[in-house]
Coordinates of C-alpha atoms and ligand atoms in Angstrom, one line a residue:
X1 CA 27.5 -6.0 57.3
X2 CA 27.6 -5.8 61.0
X3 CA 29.4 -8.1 63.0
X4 CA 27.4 -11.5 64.1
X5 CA 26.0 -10.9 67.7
X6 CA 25.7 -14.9 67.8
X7 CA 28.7 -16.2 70.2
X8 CA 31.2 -18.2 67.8
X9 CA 31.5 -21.9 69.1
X10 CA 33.8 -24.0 67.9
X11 CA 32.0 -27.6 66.4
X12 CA 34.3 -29.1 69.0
X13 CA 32.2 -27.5 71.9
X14 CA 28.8 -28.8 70.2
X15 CA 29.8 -32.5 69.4
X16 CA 32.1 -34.9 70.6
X17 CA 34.6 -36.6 67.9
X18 CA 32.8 -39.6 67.4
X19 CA 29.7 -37.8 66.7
X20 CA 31.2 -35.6 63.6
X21 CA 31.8 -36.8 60.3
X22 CA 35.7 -37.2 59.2
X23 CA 34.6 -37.8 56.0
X24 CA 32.3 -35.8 53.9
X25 CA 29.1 -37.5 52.6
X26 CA 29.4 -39.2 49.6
X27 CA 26.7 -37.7 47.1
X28 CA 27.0 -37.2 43.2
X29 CA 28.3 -33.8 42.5
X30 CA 27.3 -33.1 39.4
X31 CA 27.0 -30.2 37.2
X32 CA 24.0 -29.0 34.8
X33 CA 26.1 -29.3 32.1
X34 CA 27.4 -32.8 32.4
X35 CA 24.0 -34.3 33.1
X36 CA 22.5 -33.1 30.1
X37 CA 25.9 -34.2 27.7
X38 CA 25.1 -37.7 29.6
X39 CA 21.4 -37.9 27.9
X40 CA 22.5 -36.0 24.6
X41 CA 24.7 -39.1 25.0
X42 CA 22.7 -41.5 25.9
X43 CA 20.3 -40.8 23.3
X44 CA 22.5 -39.9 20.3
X45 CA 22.9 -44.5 21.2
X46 CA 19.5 -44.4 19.6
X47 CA 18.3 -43.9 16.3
X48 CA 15.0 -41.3 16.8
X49 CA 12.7 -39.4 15.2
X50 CA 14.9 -36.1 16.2
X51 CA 17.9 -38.1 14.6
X52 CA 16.0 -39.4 11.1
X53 CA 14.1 -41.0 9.2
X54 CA 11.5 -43.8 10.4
X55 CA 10.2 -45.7 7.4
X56 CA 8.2 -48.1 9.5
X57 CA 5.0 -49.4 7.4
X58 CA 2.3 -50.7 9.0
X59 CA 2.9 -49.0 12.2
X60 CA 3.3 -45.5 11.1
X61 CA 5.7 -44.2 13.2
X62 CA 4.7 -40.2 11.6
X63 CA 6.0 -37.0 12.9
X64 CA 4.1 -36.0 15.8
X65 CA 4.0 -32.3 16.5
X66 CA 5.9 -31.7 19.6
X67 CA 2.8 -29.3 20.6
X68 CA 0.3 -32.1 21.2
X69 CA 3.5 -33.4 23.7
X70 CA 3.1 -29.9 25.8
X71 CA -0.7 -29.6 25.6
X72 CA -1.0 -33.2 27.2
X73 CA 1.4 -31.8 29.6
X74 CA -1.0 -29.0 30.6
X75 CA -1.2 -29.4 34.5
X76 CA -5.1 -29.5 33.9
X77 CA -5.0 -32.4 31.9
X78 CA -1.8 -33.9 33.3
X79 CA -3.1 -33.9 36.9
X80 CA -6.8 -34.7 36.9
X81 CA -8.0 -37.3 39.0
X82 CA -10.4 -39.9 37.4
X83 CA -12.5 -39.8 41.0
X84 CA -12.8 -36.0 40.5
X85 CA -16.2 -34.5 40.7
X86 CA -18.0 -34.4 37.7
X87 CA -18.7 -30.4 37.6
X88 CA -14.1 -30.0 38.5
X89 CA -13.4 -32.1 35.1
X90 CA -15.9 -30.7 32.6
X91 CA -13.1 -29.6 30.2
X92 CA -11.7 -32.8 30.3
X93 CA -15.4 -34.5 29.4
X94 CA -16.0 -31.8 26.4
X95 CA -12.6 -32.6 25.0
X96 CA -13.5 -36.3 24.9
X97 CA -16.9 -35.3 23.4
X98 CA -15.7 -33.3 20.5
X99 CA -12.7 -35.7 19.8
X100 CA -15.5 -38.5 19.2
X101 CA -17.2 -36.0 17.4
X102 CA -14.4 -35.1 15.4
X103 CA -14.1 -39.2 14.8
X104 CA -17.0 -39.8 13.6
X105 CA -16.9 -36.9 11.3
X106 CA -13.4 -38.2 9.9
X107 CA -14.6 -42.3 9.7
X108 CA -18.5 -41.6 9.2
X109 CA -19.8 -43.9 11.7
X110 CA -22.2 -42.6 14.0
X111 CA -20.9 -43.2 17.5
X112 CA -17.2 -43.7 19.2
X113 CA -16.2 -45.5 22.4
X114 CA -12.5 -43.8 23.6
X115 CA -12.1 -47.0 25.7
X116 CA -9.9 -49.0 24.2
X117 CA -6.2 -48.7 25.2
X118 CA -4.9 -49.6 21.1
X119 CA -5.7 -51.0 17.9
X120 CA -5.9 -54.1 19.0
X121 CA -8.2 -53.7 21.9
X122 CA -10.2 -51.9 19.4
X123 CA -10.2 -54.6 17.5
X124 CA -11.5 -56.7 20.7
X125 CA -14.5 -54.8 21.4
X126 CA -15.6 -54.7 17.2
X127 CA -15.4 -58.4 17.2
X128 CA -17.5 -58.5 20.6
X129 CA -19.9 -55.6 19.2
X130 CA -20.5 -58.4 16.3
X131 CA -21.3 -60.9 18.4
X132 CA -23.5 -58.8 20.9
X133 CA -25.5 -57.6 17.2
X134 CA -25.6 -61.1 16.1
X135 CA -26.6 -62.3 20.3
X136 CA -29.3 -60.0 20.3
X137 CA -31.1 -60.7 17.0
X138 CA -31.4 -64.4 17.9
X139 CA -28.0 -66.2 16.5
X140 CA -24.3 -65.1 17.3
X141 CA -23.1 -66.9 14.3
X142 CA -19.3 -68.7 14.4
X143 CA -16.7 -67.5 11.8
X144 CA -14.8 -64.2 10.8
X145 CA -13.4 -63.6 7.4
X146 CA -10.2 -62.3 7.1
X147 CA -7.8 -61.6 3.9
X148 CA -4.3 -63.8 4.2
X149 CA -2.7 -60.1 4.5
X150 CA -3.9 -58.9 7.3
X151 CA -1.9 -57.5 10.5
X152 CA -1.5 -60.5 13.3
X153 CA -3.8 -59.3 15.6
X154 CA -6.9 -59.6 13.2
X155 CA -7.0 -63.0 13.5
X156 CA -5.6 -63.3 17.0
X157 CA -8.6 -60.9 18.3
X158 CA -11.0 -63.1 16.1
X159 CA -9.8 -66.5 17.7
X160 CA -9.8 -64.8 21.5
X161 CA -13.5 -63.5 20.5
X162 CA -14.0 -67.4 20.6
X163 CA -15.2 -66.9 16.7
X164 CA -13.2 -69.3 13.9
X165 CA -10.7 -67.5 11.9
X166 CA -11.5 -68.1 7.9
X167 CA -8.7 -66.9 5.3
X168 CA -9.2 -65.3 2.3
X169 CA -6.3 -65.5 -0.7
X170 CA -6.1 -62.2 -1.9
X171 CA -6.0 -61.6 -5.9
X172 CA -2.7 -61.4 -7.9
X173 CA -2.9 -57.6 -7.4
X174 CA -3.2 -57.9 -3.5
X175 CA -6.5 -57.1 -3.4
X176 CA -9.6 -58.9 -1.9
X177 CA -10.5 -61.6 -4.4
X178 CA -14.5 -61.5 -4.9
X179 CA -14.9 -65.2 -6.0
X180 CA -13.0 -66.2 -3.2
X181 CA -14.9 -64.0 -0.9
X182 CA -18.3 -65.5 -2.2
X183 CA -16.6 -69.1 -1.6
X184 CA -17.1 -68.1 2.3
X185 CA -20.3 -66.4 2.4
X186 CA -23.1 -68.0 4.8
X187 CA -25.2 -67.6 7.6
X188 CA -22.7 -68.7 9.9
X189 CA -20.2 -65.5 9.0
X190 CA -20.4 -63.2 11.3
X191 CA -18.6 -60.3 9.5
X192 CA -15.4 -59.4 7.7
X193 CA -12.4 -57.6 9.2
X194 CA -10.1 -56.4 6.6
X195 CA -7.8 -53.5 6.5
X196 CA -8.1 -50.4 3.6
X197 CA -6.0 -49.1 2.4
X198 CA -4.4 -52.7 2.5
X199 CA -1.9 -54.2 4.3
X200 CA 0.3 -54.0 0.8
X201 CA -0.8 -50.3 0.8
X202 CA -3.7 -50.5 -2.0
X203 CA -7.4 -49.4 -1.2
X204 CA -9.8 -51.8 -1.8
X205 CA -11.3 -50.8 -5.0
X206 CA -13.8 -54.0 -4.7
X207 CA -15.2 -52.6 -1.5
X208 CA -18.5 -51.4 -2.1
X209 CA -19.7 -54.5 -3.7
X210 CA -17.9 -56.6 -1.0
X211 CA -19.8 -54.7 1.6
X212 CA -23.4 -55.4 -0.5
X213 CA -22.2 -58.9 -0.5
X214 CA -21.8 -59.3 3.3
X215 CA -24.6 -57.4 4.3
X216 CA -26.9 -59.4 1.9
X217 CA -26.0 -62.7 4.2
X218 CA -26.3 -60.6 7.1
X219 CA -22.7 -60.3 8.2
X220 CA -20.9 -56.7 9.5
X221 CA -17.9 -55.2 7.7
X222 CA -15.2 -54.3 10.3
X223 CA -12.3 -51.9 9.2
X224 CA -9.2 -52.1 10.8
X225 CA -8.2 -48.3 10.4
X226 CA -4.5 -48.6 11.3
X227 CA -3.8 -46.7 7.6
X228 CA -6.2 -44.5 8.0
X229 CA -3.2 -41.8 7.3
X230 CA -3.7 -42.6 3.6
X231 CA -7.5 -42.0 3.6
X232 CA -8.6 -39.8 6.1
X233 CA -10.5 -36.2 4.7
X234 CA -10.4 -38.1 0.9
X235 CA -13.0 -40.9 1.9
X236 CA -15.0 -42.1 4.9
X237 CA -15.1 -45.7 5.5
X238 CA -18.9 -45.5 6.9
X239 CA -19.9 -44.0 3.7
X240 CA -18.1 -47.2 1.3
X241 CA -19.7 -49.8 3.7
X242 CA -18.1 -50.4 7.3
X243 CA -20.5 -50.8 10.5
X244 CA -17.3 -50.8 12.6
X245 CA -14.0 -49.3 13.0
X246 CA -11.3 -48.8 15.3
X247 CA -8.4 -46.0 15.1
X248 CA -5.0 -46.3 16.5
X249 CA -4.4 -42.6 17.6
X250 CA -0.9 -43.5 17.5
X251 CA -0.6 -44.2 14.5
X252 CA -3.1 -41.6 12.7
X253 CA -3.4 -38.7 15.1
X254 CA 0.1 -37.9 17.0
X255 CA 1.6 -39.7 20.0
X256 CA 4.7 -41.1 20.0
X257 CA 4.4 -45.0 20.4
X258 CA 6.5 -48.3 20.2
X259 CA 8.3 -50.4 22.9
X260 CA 4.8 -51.5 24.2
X261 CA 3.3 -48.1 23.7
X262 CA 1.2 -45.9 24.5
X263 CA -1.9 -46.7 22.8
X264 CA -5.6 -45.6 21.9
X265 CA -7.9 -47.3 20.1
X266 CA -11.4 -45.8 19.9
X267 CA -14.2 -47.3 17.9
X268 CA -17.0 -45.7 15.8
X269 CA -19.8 -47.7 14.6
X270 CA -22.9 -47.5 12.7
X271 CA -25.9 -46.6 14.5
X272 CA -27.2 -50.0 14.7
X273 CA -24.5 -51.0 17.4
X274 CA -24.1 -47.9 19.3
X275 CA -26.2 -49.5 22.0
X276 CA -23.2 -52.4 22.4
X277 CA -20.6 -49.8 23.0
X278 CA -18.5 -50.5 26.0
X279 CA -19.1 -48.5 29.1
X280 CA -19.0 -45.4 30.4
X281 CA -19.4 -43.3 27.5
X282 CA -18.4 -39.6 27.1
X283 CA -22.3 -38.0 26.3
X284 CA -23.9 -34.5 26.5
X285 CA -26.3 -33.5 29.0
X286 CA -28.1 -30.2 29.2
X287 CA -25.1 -27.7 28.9
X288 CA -22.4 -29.5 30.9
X289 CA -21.0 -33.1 30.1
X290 CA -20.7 -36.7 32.0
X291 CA -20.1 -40.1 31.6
X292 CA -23.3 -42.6 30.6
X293 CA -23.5 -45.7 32.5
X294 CA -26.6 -46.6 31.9
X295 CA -26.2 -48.7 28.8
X296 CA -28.4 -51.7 29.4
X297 CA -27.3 -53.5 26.2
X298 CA -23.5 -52.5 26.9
X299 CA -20.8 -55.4 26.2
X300 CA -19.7 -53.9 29.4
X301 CA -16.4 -52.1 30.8
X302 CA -12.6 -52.6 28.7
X303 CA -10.5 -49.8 30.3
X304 CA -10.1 -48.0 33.5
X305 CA -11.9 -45.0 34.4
X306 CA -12.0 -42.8 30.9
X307 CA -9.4 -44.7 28.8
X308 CA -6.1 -43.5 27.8
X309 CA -6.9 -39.7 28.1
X310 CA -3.5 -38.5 27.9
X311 CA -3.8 -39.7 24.0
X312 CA -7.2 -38.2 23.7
X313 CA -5.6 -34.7 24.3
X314 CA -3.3 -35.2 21.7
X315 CA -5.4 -36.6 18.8
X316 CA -8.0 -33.8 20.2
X317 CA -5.0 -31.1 19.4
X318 CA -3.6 -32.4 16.2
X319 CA -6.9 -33.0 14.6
X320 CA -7.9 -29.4 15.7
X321 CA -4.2 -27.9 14.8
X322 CA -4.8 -29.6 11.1
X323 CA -8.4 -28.9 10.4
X324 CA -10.5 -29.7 7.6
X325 CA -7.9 -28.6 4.9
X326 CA -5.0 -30.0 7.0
X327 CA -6.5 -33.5 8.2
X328 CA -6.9 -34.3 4.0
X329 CA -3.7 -32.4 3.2
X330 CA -1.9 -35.0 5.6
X331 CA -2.9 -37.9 3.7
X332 CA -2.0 -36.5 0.1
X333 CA 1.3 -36.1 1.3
X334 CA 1.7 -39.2 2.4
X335 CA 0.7 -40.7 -0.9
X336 CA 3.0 -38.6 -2.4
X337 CA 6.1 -38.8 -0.5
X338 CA 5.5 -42.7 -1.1
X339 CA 4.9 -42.2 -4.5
X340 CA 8.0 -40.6 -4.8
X341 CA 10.4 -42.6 -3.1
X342 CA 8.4 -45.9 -4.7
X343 CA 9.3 -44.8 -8.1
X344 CA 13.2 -44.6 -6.7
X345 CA 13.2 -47.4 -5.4
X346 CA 11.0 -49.5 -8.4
X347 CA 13.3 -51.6 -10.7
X348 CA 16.4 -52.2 -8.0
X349 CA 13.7 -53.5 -5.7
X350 CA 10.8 -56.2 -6.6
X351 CA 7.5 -54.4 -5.9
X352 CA 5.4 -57.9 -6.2
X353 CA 1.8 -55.7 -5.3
X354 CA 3.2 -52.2 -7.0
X355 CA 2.8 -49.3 -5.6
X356 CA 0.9 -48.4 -2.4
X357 CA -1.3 -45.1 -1.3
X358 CA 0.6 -44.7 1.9
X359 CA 3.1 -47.3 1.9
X360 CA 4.5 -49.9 -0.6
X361 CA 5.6 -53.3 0.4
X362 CA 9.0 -54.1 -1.5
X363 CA 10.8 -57.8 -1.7
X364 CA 14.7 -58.2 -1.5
X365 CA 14.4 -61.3 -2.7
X366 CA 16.6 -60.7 -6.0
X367 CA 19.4 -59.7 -3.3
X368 CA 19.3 -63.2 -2.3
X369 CA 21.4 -64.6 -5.3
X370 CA 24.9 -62.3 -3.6
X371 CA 23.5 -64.2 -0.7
X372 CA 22.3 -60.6 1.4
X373 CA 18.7 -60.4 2.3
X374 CA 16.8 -57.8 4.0
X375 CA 17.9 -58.6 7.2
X376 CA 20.9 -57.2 5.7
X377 CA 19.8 -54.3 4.0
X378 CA 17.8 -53.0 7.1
X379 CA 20.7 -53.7 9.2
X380 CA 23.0 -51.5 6.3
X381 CA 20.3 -48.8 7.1
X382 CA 21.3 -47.9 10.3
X383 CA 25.2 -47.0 8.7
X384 CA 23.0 -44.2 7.1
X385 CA 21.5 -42.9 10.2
X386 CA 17.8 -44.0 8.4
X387 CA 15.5 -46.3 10.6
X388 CA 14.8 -49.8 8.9
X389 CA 11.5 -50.1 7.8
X390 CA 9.0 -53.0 8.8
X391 CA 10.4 -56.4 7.5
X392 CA 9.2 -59.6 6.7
X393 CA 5.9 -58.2 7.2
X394 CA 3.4 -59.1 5.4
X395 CA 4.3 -62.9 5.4
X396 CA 3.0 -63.1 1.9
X397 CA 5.8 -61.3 0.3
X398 CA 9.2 -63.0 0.4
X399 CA 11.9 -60.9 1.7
X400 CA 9.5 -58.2 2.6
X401 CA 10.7 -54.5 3.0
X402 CA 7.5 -52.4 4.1
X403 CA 7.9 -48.5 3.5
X404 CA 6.3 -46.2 4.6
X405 CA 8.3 -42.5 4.2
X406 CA 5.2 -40.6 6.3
X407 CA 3.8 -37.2 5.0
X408 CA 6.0 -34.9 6.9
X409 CA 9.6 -35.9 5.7
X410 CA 11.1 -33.1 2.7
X411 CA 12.1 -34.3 -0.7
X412 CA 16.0 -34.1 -0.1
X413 CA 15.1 -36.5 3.3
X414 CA 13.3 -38.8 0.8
X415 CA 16.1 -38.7 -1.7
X416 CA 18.9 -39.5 1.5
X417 CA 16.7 -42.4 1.9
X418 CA 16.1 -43.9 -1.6
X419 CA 20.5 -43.0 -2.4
X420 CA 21.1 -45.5 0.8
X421 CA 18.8 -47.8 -0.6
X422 CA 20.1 -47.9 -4.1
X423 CA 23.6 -47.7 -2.6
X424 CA 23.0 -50.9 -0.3
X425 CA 21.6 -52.9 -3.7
X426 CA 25.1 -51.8 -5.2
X427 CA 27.2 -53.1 -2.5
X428 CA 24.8 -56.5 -2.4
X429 CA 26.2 -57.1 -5.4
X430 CA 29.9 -55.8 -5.4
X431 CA 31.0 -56.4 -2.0
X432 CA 28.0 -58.5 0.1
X433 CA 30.4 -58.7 2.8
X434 CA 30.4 -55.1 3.8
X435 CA 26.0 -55.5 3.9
X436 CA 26.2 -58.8 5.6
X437 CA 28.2 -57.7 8.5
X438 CA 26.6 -54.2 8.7
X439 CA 26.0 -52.0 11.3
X440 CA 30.0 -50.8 11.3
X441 CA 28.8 -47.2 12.3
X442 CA 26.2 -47.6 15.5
X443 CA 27.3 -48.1 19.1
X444 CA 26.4 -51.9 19.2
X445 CA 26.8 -54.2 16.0
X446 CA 24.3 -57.0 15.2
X447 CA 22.7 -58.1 18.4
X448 CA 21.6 -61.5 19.3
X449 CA 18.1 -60.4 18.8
X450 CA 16.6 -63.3 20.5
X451 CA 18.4 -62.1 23.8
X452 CA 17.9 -59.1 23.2
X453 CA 14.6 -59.5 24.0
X454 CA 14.3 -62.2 26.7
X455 CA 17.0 -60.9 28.3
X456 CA 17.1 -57.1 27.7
X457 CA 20.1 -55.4 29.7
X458 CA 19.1 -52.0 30.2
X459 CA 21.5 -50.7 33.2
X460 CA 23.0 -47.4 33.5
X461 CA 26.8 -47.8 33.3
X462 CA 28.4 -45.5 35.1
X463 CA 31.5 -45.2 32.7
X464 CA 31.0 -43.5 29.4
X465 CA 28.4 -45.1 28.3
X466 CA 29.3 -45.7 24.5
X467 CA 32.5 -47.6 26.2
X468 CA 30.8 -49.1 28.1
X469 CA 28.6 -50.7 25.6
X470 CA 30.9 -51.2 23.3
X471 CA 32.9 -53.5 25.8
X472 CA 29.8 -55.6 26.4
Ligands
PLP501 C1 -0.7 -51.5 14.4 C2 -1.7 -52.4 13.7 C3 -2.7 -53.1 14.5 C4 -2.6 -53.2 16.0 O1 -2.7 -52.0 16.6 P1 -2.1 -51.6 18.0 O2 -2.5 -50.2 18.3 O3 -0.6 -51.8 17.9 O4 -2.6 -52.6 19.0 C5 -3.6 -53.7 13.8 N1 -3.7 -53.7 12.5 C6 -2.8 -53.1 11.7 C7 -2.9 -53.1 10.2 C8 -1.8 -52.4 12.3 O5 -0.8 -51.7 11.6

């Protein structure tokens, strides 16, 4: 290089003393490396889905492909603007159009609002669409009926709706009780929200009749479609009697949700309500594609500008990744892989219901008599690196261990799981101690779970971390 024609200057001829530094700035230097050991860190503090198993019933907390991740990550879809021209987003509008295509194919209902932001939004605008049906044909009737095993948010939604909550017992079997059903039936009923398969796992095999039964005193069938992973491309709810539905993408058709979520909730319905649907909604016009406002009869707006689209574009790319073939082949594994690891599991664990399609809902109650319950057990779980599954859910079942393996997880993942679990009802009896004071393995032991949650501490400590929650 040639020398530097620029005069050298000392910094002593360009600024005085007090103007310079004697101290260089204080800013974190630190490498690639070490930042990425302190989130492989951070998150090995964490039971995953990258870590384990996650036998969550109810909730579903499936596999979901880390494809429909990158696709909702596509800068086009990432970074549209809601205010953006209508001609600039037409992708965006014809992916919304075929997903509630897709939709209604799947549920066979004849329209779908991609409004609502979950399940039990969803739920929110059925039980309005009721009440609009029954509004405009002269009487908006008063009550819901709802089976005692139903999610929480049936009833809640049905008692915000301003519409009396009625319960139904279910049968012996867990299953919806006909007799009992017919006990309820009036002109004041404005329809019947129920779950299918059930909330203990078992389709409804009274459904068609129940649906003939409700209709005949002029009420509407609403299907929660939370398990729809054990139905979907086998049967189609519009076809066995539903007017109304809602799906939790979540849950069904990839995104990964808990902690508050995200969430998606779209609704199909019959044809008879599809003038109710909430506005604006995703149509077909000419060759290009907009959004409808002009629903006179609309129960109006739920959701910000197109709802949560991010989860639209990845139930759009699952759905499309799975196909016909895939979308059924999804929910026979998922009755299989419970089959399987019910039949492990039957005979150390009460199965009070028996066996579920998707998901079967166990009781630890005979664990009760070394003096562990499933508090316990799920707490052992976590010694195993396995996820708890749901517990005390549903309320009906003492003890309550809801499982719910998920289609994707391999038979020697399935077996893991059922050894823990026939390990744990060992130790409950030969050394209760050792399940009662479990975790021993995870970074934190048994939180004060009441705390926990009112007062979650969630700081970044700048120490090691696992020390540093370990002192706390
Ligand atoms: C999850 C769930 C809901 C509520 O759905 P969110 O999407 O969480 O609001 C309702 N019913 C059942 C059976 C569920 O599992």
């Amino acid at each position: 290089m040639p020398s530097s024609d620029v005069p050298e200057r000392a910094l002593d001829d360009l600024l005085a003393a007090e103007q310079r530094r004697s101290v260089p700035p204080n800013l974190p230097e630190v490498p690639e490396h070490e930042v990425i050991r302190h989130y492989t860190a951070l998150s090995l503090l964490n039971h995953h889905i990258d870590r384990g198993l996650y036998p969550l019933g109810s909730c579903t907390m499936k596999y979901n492909p880390k494809v429909n991740e990158e696709v909702a990550r596509l800068p086009g879809f990432a970074q549209l603007h809601p205010f953006a021209p209508r001609e600039a987003v037409q992708g965006a509008f014809r992916l919304q159009y075929e997903l509630q295509e897709y939709l209604k194919e799947i549920a066979g209902m004849d329209a779908v609002t991609l409004q609502p932001a979950a399940g039990a939004q969803g739920e929110f605008v059925g039980v309005l669409l009721m009440r609009a049906y029954h509004t405009a044909r002269g009487a908006p009737r008063s009550k819901i009926l709802i089976p005692d095993s139903a999610h929480g948010t049936n009833p809640a939604t049905v008692a915000l709706a301003g519409y009396d909550v009625v319960t139904l017992k279910s049968s012996p079997e867990g299953l919806l009780d006909v007799a009992e059903l017919k006990a309820h039936l009036d002109s004041e009923v404005a329809g019947f929200m129920v779950t299918n398969p059930n909330t203990y796992g078992k389709f409804e095999k009274r459904i068609v009749d129940i649906a003939r039964l409700v209709h005949e005193v002029g009420g509407l069938m609403y299907m929660d479609g939370a398990n729809l992973n054990a139905i979907m491309g086998v049967t189609r709810p519009g076809d066995v009697g539903f007017d109304i539905l809602h799906f939790n993408t979540h849950k069904s058709f990839s995104t990964p949700h808990g902690g508050g979520g995200p969430g998606s909730g779209p609704v199909g319905v019959k044809s008879h309500l599809a003038e109710f649907l909430p506005v604006p909604v995703t149509v077909k016009d000419g060759d290009g594609y907009r959004l409808d406002w002009n629903r006179p009869r609309s129960i109006g707006k739920v959701h910000g500008f197109w709802g949560q689209f991010g989860l639209h574009v990845r139930a759009f790319a699952y759905i499309r990744s799975l196909g016909n073939t895939g979308i059924r082949e999804t929910a026979q594994a998922a009755v299989l892989n419970n089959a399987y690891v019910t039949a492990r599991l039957q005979g150390t664990y009460d199965l009070p219901y028996g066996r579920g399609l998707h998901e079967s809902v166990f009781s630890g109650a005979s664990l009760k008599r070394f003096g562990v319950r499933t508090h316990d057990v799920a707490k052992r779980l976590l010694d195993f690196g396995v996820h708890a599954p749901t517990v005390y859910f549903p309320l009906t079942v003492p003890e309550a261990l809801m499982i719910e393996p998920t289609e994707t997880e391999t038979r020697e993942e399935l077996d893991r799981f059922a050894d823990a679990m026939l390990q744990i009802a060992r130790e409950a009896e030969t050394n209760p101690d050792l399940v009662r004071s479990a975790p021993h393995t995870t970074p934190v032991r048994r939180l004060d779970e009441g705390r926990a949650a009112r007062q979650p501490d969630v700081r970044y400590a700048p120490t090691s971390s696992a020390e540093a929650v370990a002192a706390r």
